[in-house]
Amino acid sequence: AAPQAVIEAYPNFLRALLYFFNVQNLTQTRITWSANDEQTSGSVERPDILNLDVSRLPAGSNVDIQLQVQNLLQPLETASKSLNFITP
């Protein structure tokens, strides 16, 4: 099966779930997050987690999240996912 990335949403963070990647752990991947075309990142310890703080955005703001994942050992093994939501 082809590699897949899924974005799991929680109240204060997003989590990248990786499926069908030929890796032993997350250190063998490059996980890149962006929000509204601005690159951001998860923590060094947990690159699969993106903390969300939309408190400064006006209600009804559109937020476009992009996730890119690449296997560092096999660079052609990639997956991407996007998520669009409106702030409360």
Short mmCIF file of C-alpha atoms in Angstrom, two decimals:
data_model
loop_
_atom_site.label_atom_id
_atom_site.label_comp_id
_atom_site.label_asym_id
_atom_site.label_seq_id
_atom_site.Cartn_x
_atom_site.Cartn_y
_atom_site.Cartn_z
CA ALA A 1 0.00 0.00 0.00
CA ALA A 2 1.10 3.57 -0.64
CA PRO A 3 2.23 5.73 2.31
CA GLN A 4 -0.54 7.81 3.84
CA ALA A 5 -0.71 10.70 6.29
CA VAL A 6 -3.75 11.51 8.41
CA ILE A 7 -4.32 14.61 10.52
CA GLU A 8 -6.03 13.82 13.82
CA ALA A 9 -7.61 16.91 15.42
CA TYR A 10 -7.83 17.62 19.15
CA PRO A 11 -8.99 20.82 20.90
CA ASN A 12 -5.49 22.34 21.26
CA PHE A 13 -3.31 20.39 18.85
CA LEU A 14 -3.12 18.35 15.67
CA ARG A 15 -1.38 15.00 15.37
CA ALA A 16 0.11 13.43 12.24
CA LEU A 17 -0.59 9.72 11.90
CA LEU A 18 1.61 7.89 9.40
CA TYR A 19 0.55 4.69 7.68
CA PHE A 20 2.48 2.34 5.38
CA PHE A 21 5.82 4.13 5.77
CA ASN A 22 8.84 1.82 5.80
CA VAL A 23 10.38 3.34 8.95
CA GLN A 24 11.10 2.17 12.48
CA ASN A 25 10.31 5.51 14.18
CA LEU A 26 9.61 9.19 13.54
CA THR A 27 13.30 10.13 13.53
CA GLN A 28 13.52 8.47 10.12
CA THR A 29 10.96 10.90 8.70
CA ARG A 30 10.78 14.61 7.90
CA ILE A 31 7.44 16.02 9.03
CA THR A 32 6.67 19.52 7.78
CA TRP A 33 3.64 21.53 8.91
CA SER A 34 2.35 24.81 7.48
CA ALA A 35 -0.57 27.02 8.41
CA ASN A 36 -1.97 29.46 5.85
CA ASP A 37 1.16 28.96 3.71
CA GLU A 38 3.49 29.84 6.60
CA GLN A 39 5.85 27.02 7.56
CA THR A 40 5.65 26.01 11.19
CA SER A 41 6.70 22.90 13.05
CA GLY A 42 5.99 20.59 15.89
CA SER A 43 8.46 20.30 18.76
CA VAL A 44 11.82 18.63 18.21
CA GLU A 45 10.76 15.80 20.53
CA ARG A 46 7.34 15.37 18.88
CA PRO A 47 7.39 16.56 15.26
CA ASP A 48 4.11 14.70 14.71
CA ILE A 49 2.30 17.12 17.08
CA LEU A 50 1.38 20.67 16.06
CA ASN A 51 0.14 22.79 18.96
CA LEU A 52 -2.69 25.14 18.04
CA ASP A 53 -3.28 28.58 19.48
CA VAL A 54 -5.94 30.34 17.45
CA SER A 55 -6.93 32.63 20.33
CA ARG A 56 -5.49 35.72 18.55
CA LEU A 57 -7.48 35.09 15.38
CA PRO A 58 -10.90 36.68 14.94
CA ALA A 59 -13.87 34.33 15.06
CA GLY A 60 -14.64 32.96 11.63
CA SER A 61 -11.01 33.04 10.44
CA ASN A 62 -10.11 30.43 7.85
CA VAL A 63 -7.09 28.26 8.75
CA ASP A 64 -5.50 26.02 6.13
CA ILE A 65 -3.18 23.36 7.57
CA GLN A 66 -0.79 21.40 5.34
CA LEU A 67 1.16 18.31 6.39
CA GLN A 68 4.05 16.87 4.37
CA VAL A 69 5.85 13.67 5.36
CA GLN A 70 8.95 12.16 3.78
CA ASN A 71 10.89 8.99 4.60
CA LEU A 72 14.51 10.15 5.02
CA LEU A 73 15.82 6.69 4.11
CA GLN A 74 13.69 6.42 0.96
CA PRO A 75 13.05 10.01 -0.24
CA LEU A 76 10.48 8.98 -2.85
CA GLU A 77 8.25 7.62 -0.06
CA THR A 78 6.10 10.66 0.74
CA ALA A 79 2.57 11.59 1.73
CA SER A 80 0.67 14.82 2.30
CA LYS A 81 -2.62 15.88 3.82
CA SER A 82 -4.48 19.14 4.24
CA LEU A 83 -7.11 20.31 6.69
CA ASN A 84 -9.17 23.47 6.51
CA PHE A 85 -11.17 24.82 9.44
CA ILE A 86 -12.82 28.01 10.64
CA THR A 87 -12.04 29.38 14.10
CA PRO A 88 -14.91 29.51 16.60
#
